[in-house]
Amino acid sequence: MFDSRPHRVRRFHRSAAGVRPVQESIPDVAEHLRFIRDTMERSAAFTAVSGWGHVGIGATAIGAALLASWQASGLSWLRVWLAEGILAIVIGLLACTWKANRRGLPLFSGPARKVVLGLAPPLVAGAFLTFVMFRAGLQSALPASWLLLYGAGIMTGGAYSVSIVPVMGLCFMGVGALAVLGPAAWGNWFLAAGFGGLHIVFGFLIARRHGG
């Protein structure tokens, strides 16, 4: 028969009175190892990404797509989506801050800086290309460009976050490719499917698997 009682690991402690044994149970050792492993994982990846924040961004994106579809001019349509982009950045920052504070996670860590450095260049490029394309009368190319650049940024920046984030970026690029091949009149709804649908789906997955 196996002994089900917790075994103890004998260590020795040196003091002025001599060497005396110190006992530590196996469960205590396992708990220490688990703490070390969790600490290393947190330092290697940005885990404060908020799933509920993504859900909020997706919900506002669907609302923006509906509002944009009612606009009579291309400039009004663009204003709606630019406002949605600013709102999405605010929601994302607030949600990540809330999750980091609630779970005691580092918000401005090394991995967080790498995520920003990977995500920012495609977004900045997209902002400049937006005005160039709109001024050149290429408004129909904006949805595909936004989806592809955002997906590329999520893939590169998400390499330093939880594993599901780069997958989300790949899906955004897939929707962007469909927007390139699909009818130009469907561009607004490709944006709804990407920035709305994908954010909601992956937001729920992140919240379920990674604690919010």
mmCIF file with all atom_site columns, C-alpha atoms in Angstrom, residues 2 21 54 60 118 155 160:
data_model
loop_
_atom_site.group_PDB
_atom_site.id
_atom_site.type_symbol
_atom_site.label_atom_id
_atom_site.label_alt_id
_atom_site.label_comp_id
_atom_site.label_asym_id
_atom_site.label_entity_id
_atom_site.label_seq_id
_atom_site.pdbx_PDB_ins_code
_atom_site.Cartn_x
_atom_site.Cartn_y
_atom_site.Cartn_z
_atom_site.occupancy
_atom_site.B_iso_or_equiv
_atom_site.pdbx_formal_charge
_atom_site.auth_seq_id
_atom_site.auth_comp_id
_atom_site.auth_asym_id
_atom_site.auth_atom_id
_atom_site.pdbx_PDB_model_num
ATOM 1 C CA . PHE A 1 2   ? 1.173   3.514  -0.801  1.00 0.00 ? 2   PHE A CA 1
ATOM 2 C CA . PRO A 1 21  ? 17.312  19.814 10.076  1.00 0.00 ? 21  PRO A CA 1
ATOM 3 C CA . HIS A 1 54  ? -12.301 43.767 -26.798 1.00 0.00 ? 54  HIS A CA 1
ATOM 4 C CA . THR A 1 60  ? -19.113 50.077 -30.431 1.00 0.00 ? 60  THR A CA 1
ATOM 5 C CA . GLY A 1 118 ? 4.733   46.050 -32.709 1.00 0.00 ? 118 GLY A CA 1
ATOM 6 C CA . MET A 1 155 ? 0.079   39.754 -35.149 1.00 0.00 ? 155 MET A CA 1
ATOM 7 C CA . TYR A 1 160 ? 4.537   39.251 -26.911 1.00 0.00 ? 160 TYR A CA 1
#
